[in-house]
CSV table of C-alpha atoms in Angstrom, one decimal:
chain,number,residue,atom,x,y,z
A,1,MET,CA,73.1,-33.0,42.1
A,2,THR,CA,70.1,-32.1,40.4
A,3,ASP,CA,71.9,-31.0,37.3
A,4,LEU,CA,74.9,-30.6,35.8
A,5,THR,CA,75.5,-26.9,36.0
A,6,GLY,CA,78.6,-25.1,36.0
A,7,LYS,CA,80.1,-28.6,35.2
A,8,LEU,CA,82.5,-29.0,32.7
A,9,ALA,CA,82.3,-31.9,30.4
A,10,LEU,CA,84.8,-33.7,27.1
A,11,VAL,CA,83.1,-35.9,25.2
A,12,THR,CA,85.0,-37.2,22.9
A,13,GLY,CA,83.4,-38.8,19.6
A,14,ALA,CA,80.6,-35.9,19.0
A,15,SER,CA,79.9,-35.5,16.2
A,16,ARG,CA,77.8,-38.2,15.3
A,17,GLY,CA,76.2,-41.8,16.9
A,18,LEU,CA,76.0,-41.7,20.7
A,19,GLY,CA,78.9,-39.3,21.6
A,20,TYR,CA,76.6,-36.2,19.3
A,21,GLU,CA,73.3,-37.3,21.8
A,22,VAL,CA,76.1,-37.3,24.5
A,23,ALA,CA,77.3,-33.7,23.9
A,24,LYS,CA,73.2,-32.9,23.9
A,25,ALA,CA,72.0,-34.7,26.9
A,26,LEU,CA,74.9,-33.1,29.2
A,27,ALA,CA,74.0,-29.9,27.5
A,28,ALA,CA,70.6,-29.6,28.1
A,29,LYS,CA,70.9,-30.8,32.1
A,30,GLY,CA,73.4,-27.5,32.3
A,31,ALA,CA,76.9,-28.4,31.3
A,32,HIS,CA,79.4,-26.9,28.9
A,33,VAL,CA,80.0,-29.0,26.5
A,34,VAL,CA,83.9,-29.6,24.7
A,35,ALA,CA,82.5,-31.7,21.6
A,36,VAL,CA,85.5,-33.0,19.2
A,37,ALA,CA,85.1,-35.4,16.6
A,38,ARG,CA,87.4,-34.7,12.9
A,39,THR,CA,83.7,-34.6,11.2
A,40,VAL,CA,83.4,-30.4,11.0
A,41,GLY,CA,80.2,-31.2,9.8
A,42,GLY,CA,78.6,-32.8,12.5
A,43,LEU,CA,80.1,-30.6,14.7
A,44,GLU,CA,78.7,-27.5,13.5
A,45,GLU,CA,75.1,-29.5,13.5
A,46,LEU,CA,75.4,-30.3,16.8
A,47,ASP,CA,76.1,-26.7,17.6
A,48,ASP,CA,73.0,-25.7,16.2
A,49,ALA,CA,71.5,-29.0,18.3
A,50,ILE,CA,72.5,-27.1,21.2
A,51,LYS,CA,72.0,-23.4,20.9
A,52,ALA,CA,68.4,-24.7,19.6
A,53,ALA,CA,67.7,-25.9,22.9
A,54,ALA,CA,69.6,-23.6,24.9
A,55,GLU,CA,66.6,-21.1,23.9
A,56,GLU,CA,63.8,-22.9,25.3
A,57,SER,CA,66.2,-23.8,29.0
A,58,GLY,CA,68.7,-21.2,28.7
A,59,ASN,CA,71.0,-24.6,29.3
A,60,GLY,CA,74.1,-25.5,27.0
A,61,GLU,CA,77.0,-24.1,25.6
A,62,THR,CA,79.3,-25.8,23.0
A,63,THR,CA,83.2,-25.7,22.6
A,64,LEU,CA,83.7,-27.6,19.5
A,65,VAL,CA,87.3,-29.1,18.7
A,66,PRO,CA,87.6,-30.1,15.2
A,67,PHE,CA,90.4,-33.3,16.1
A,68,ASP,CA,91.7,-36.0,15.4
A,69,ILE,CA,92.3,-38.3,19.1
A,70,LYS,CA,95.0,-40.2,17.2
A,71,ASP,CA,97.5,-37.3,17.5
A,72,ASP,CA,99.3,-36.8,20.2
A,73,PRO,CA,101.3,-33.5,20.3
A,74,GLY,CA,97.2,-32.0,19.4
A,75,LEU,CA,96.2,-33.9,22.4
A,76,GLU,CA,98.4,-32.0,24.5
A,77,ARG,CA,97.8,-28.8,23.5
A,78,LEU,CA,93.7,-29.1,24.0
A,79,GLY,CA,95.3,-30.7,27.8
A,80,ALA,CA,97.2,-27.4,27.8
A,81,ALA,CA,94.2,-25.5,26.5
A,82,ILE,CA,91.3,-26.8,28.7
A,83,PHE,CA,93.7,-26.2,31.7
A,84,GLN,CA,94.1,-22.6,30.9
A,85,ARG,CA,90.9,-21.7,30.4
A,86,TRP,CA,88.1,-23.6,33.3
A,87,ALA,CA,91.7,-25.2,35.1
A,88,GLY,CA,90.0,-28.3,35.3
A,89,LEU,CA,87.3,-31.2,34.1
A,90,ASP,CA,84.9,-32.6,35.5
A,91,ILE,CA,83.5,-35.3,33.5
A,92,PHE,CA,84.8,-37.4,29.8
A,93,VAL,CA,82.6,-39.3,27.6
A,94,HIS,CA,85.0,-41.5,25.4
A,95,CYS,CA,82.3,-42.5,22.7
A,96,ALA,CA,85.2,-41.9,19.8
A,97,ALA,CA,85.8,-45.3,18.0
A,98,HIS,CA,87.1,-46.7,14.8
A,99,ALA,CA,84.8,-49.6,13.1
A,100,THR,CA,87.6,-51.4,10.7
A,101,PRO,CA,86.0,-53.5,7.5
A,102,MET,CA,84.6,-57.2,8.4
A,103,GLY,CA,86.7,-60.0,7.7
A,104,PRO,CA,88.4,-63.4,8.7
A,105,THR,CA,91.1,-62.6,11.2
A,106,GLU,CA,93.8,-64.5,8.0
A,107,HIS,CA,92.5,-61.4,5.7
A,108,VAL,CA,92.8,-58.1,7.7
A,109,SER,CA,95.0,-55.7,6.8
A,110,ASP,CA,98.0,-53.7,7.9
A,111,LYS,CA,96.6,-51.0,7.8
A,112,ASP,CA,93.0,-51.3,9.0
A,113,LEU,CA,94.5,-53.6,12.5
A,114,ASP,CA,97.2,-50.6,13.0
A,115,ALA,CA,93.9,-48.3,12.2
A,116,ALA,CA,92.2,-49.9,15.1
A,117,ILE,CA,94.4,-50.2,17.5
A,118,ALA,CA,95.3,-46.8,17.3
A,119,VAL,CA,91.7,-45.8,18.6
A,120,ASN,CA,90.6,-48.1,19.6
A,121,PHE,CA,93.0,-49.1,22.1
A,122,ARG,CA,96.5,-46.2,22.3
A,123,ALA,CA,94.6,-43.6,22.2
A,124,VAL,CA,92.6,-44.5,25.2
A,125,GLN,CA,96.0,-44.5,27.1
A,126,ARG,CA,97.0,-41.0,25.8
A,127,LEU,CA,93.9,-39.6,26.0
A,128,ILE,CA,93.9,-40.6,29.9
A,129,ARG,CA,97.8,-39.2,30.8
A,130,VAL,CA,96.3,-35.5,29.4
A,131,ILE,CA,92.5,-35.7,31.5
A,132,ASP,CA,93.6,-37.6,34.2
A,133,PRO,CA,95.0,-34.0,36.2
A,134,LEU,CA,92.4,-32.2,34.6
A,135,LEU,CA,90.3,-34.4,36.2
A,136,LYS,CA,92.4,-34.7,39.2
A,137,GLN,CA,91.9,-30.6,39.5
A,138,ARG,CA,87.6,-31.4,40.6
A,139,GLU,CA,85.5,-32.7,43.3
A,140,LYS,CA,83.9,-35.6,42.4
A,141,ALA,CA,84.9,-35.5,38.5
A,142,GLN,CA,84.3,-38.7,36.7
A,143,ALA,CA,85.4,-40.0,33.7
A,144,VAL,CA,83.2,-42.4,31.4
A,145,PHE,CA,84.2,-45.3,29.0
A,146,ILE,CA,81.9,-47.2,26.9
A,147,THR,CA,82.2,-50.4,26.1
A,148,ALA,CA,81.4,-52.6,23.1
A,149,PRO,CA,80.7,-56.4,24.6
A,150,ASP,CA,78.6,-58.1,21.7
A,151,GLU,CA,81.6,-57.7,19.5
A,152,SER,CA,85.3,-59.5,21.3
A,153,GLY,CA,85.9,-62.2,20.1
A,154,ALA,CA,82.8,-62.2,17.6
A,155,LYS,CA,83.6,-63.2,13.9
A,156,PHE,CA,85.2,-60.9,11.3
A,157,GLN,CA,85.8,-58.2,13.8
A,158,SER,CA,89.0,-59.9,15.7
A,159,ALA,CA,90.8,-56.0,14.5
A,160,TYR,CA,87.7,-53.7,16.3
A,161,GLY,CA,86.8,-56.5,18.7
A,162,ALA,CA,90.8,-56.8,20.6
A,163,ALA,CA,91.8,-53.3,19.9
A,164,LYS,CA,88.3,-52.3,21.9
A,165,SER,CA,89.4,-55.7,24.8
A,166,ALA,CA,92.3,-53.9,24.9
A,167,GLY,CA,91.0,-50.6,25.0
A,168,GLU,CA,88.6,-51.3,27.6
A,169,ALA,CA,91.7,-52.5,30.1
A,170,VAL,CA,93.1,-49.6,30.1
A,171,ALA,CA,90.3,-48.0,31.1
A,172,ARG,CA,90.1,-50.2,34.2
A,173,SER,CA,92.9,-50.8,35.1
A,174,TYR,CA,92.5,-46.6,35.6
A,175,ALA,CA,89.9,-47.0,37.5
A,176,ALA,CA,91.6,-49.6,40.3
A,177,GLU,CA,94.7,-47.2,40.2
A,178,ASN,CA,92.1,-44.2,41.6
A,179,ALA,CA,89.5,-46.2,43.2
A,180,ARG,CA,90.2,-44.5,47.0
A,181,LYS,CA,91.6,-40.5,45.3
A,182,GLY,CA,88.9,-40.2,42.7
A,183,PRO,CA,88.8,-39.6,40.0
A,184,ARG,CA,85.4,-41.9,38.9
A,185,VAL,CA,86.3,-43.8,36.5
A,186,TRP,CA,83.5,-46.1,35.1
A,187,LEU,CA,82.5,-48.2,32.2
A,188,ALA,CA,78.7,-47.4,30.3
A,189,ALA,CA,77.7,-50.1,28.3
A,190,PRO,CA,74.8,-49.3,25.2
A,191,PRO,CA,72.1,-51.9,24.3
A,192,PRO,CA,72.3,-52.1,19.8
A,193,MET,CA,71.7,-48.7,18.3
A,194,PRO,CA,71.6,-47.4,15.0
A,195,THR,CA,74.7,-46.2,14.6
A,196,ALA,CA,77.5,-45.8,11.6
A,197,VAL,CA,79.7,-48.8,13.3
A,198,ARG,CA,76.3,-50.9,14.5
A,199,GLY,CA,76.0,-50.4,10.1
A,200,ARG,CA,79.4,-51.6,9.2
A,201,PHE,CA,79.7,-55.0,11.4
A,202,TYR,CA,76.1,-55.7,11.3
A,203,PRO,CA,75.2,-55.1,6.7
A,204,GLY,CA,71.3,-55.3,6.2
A,205,GLU,CA,69.6,-55.1,9.6
A,206,ASP,CA,66.4,-53.9,10.3
A,207,GLN,CA,68.5,-50.3,13.0
A,208,SER,CA,64.5,-49.1,12.9
A,209,THR,CA,64.1,-51.7,15.6
A,210,LEU,CA,67.0,-50.6,17.7
A,211,THR,CA,67.3,-48.6,19.9
A,212,PRO,CA,68.2,-44.5,19.8
A,213,CYS,CA,70.8,-42.8,20.8
A,214,ALA,CA,69.3,-40.3,22.5
A,215,GLU,CA,68.0,-43.1,24.5
A,216,PRO,CA,71.0,-44.5,26.5
A,217,ALA,CA,72.8,-40.5,26.3
A,218,ALA,CA,69.8,-39.5,28.6
A,219,ALA,CA,70.4,-42.8,30.7
A,220,LEU,CA,74.3,-41.8,30.8
A,221,ALA,CA,73.4,-38.2,32.1
A,222,ALA,CA,71.2,-39.3,34.8
A,223,LYS,CA,73.7,-41.7,36.2
A,224,ILE,CA,76.3,-39.0,36.4
A,225,ILE,CA,74.8,-36.5,37.7
A,226,ALA,CA,73.8,-39.9,39.7
A,227,GLY,CA,77.4,-40.0,41.0
A,228,GLY,CA,77.7,-42.2,38.2
A,229,GLY,CA,79.0,-46.3,38.4
A,230,GLU,CA,81.3,-47.6,40.8
A,231,PRO,CA,85.3,-48.0,40.3
A,232,GLY,CA,85.8,-49.9,37.0
A,233,GLU,CA,82.0,-51.2,36.9
A,234,THR,CA,80.1,-51.5,33.6
A,235,VAL,CA,76.8,-49.7,34.2
A,236,ARG,CA,74.1,-51.2,31.0
A,237,LEU,CA,72.3,-47.7,30.1
């Protein structure tokens, strides 16, 4: 496979940061991107950027889905809509994450703990339940989950780190369960990037020293085209 022409890709967290750049990178390689995020304005900016690039390259098409991944019935409707329109899914990239406020473990509020669990842990399994039958309709389908290894066990990040680690464990189990027949499920670890999540956890950091999101996004697209990582593997971008 030399590009993604004719492939359908679903990207969460697509309105900003890495998810935004991943959606652009996949579209630039020819994929039709179903872009999911809560922020309508960010999705519209993504659509404009992909359309502008397509005018020159001829590649890229988007379907925008303003949506909260904590909405279980909405996830079911999304899966049904994808099946009715395209009858399957080739690529799934899960970039969405929720960054809870920093603070000592004993001070984490019920609200912040519940939000971290809902987005970074529970939604991973709910998304898998929806996308799995879609991926299994296509040969060589891939599911990619973005990891945050540096935040697991880091001080003042207990809620985010624990919930994110739990979500990654769910993804690894899914990878192991499908290692023989597919879809191919793997994880991707980007370098430190100037994202809103990073900014919350490292206030005052000089973000100009960090890797622009477009670089790991391009590396991720190239890895997908090459066939992806091994089942359950964490690929450093």
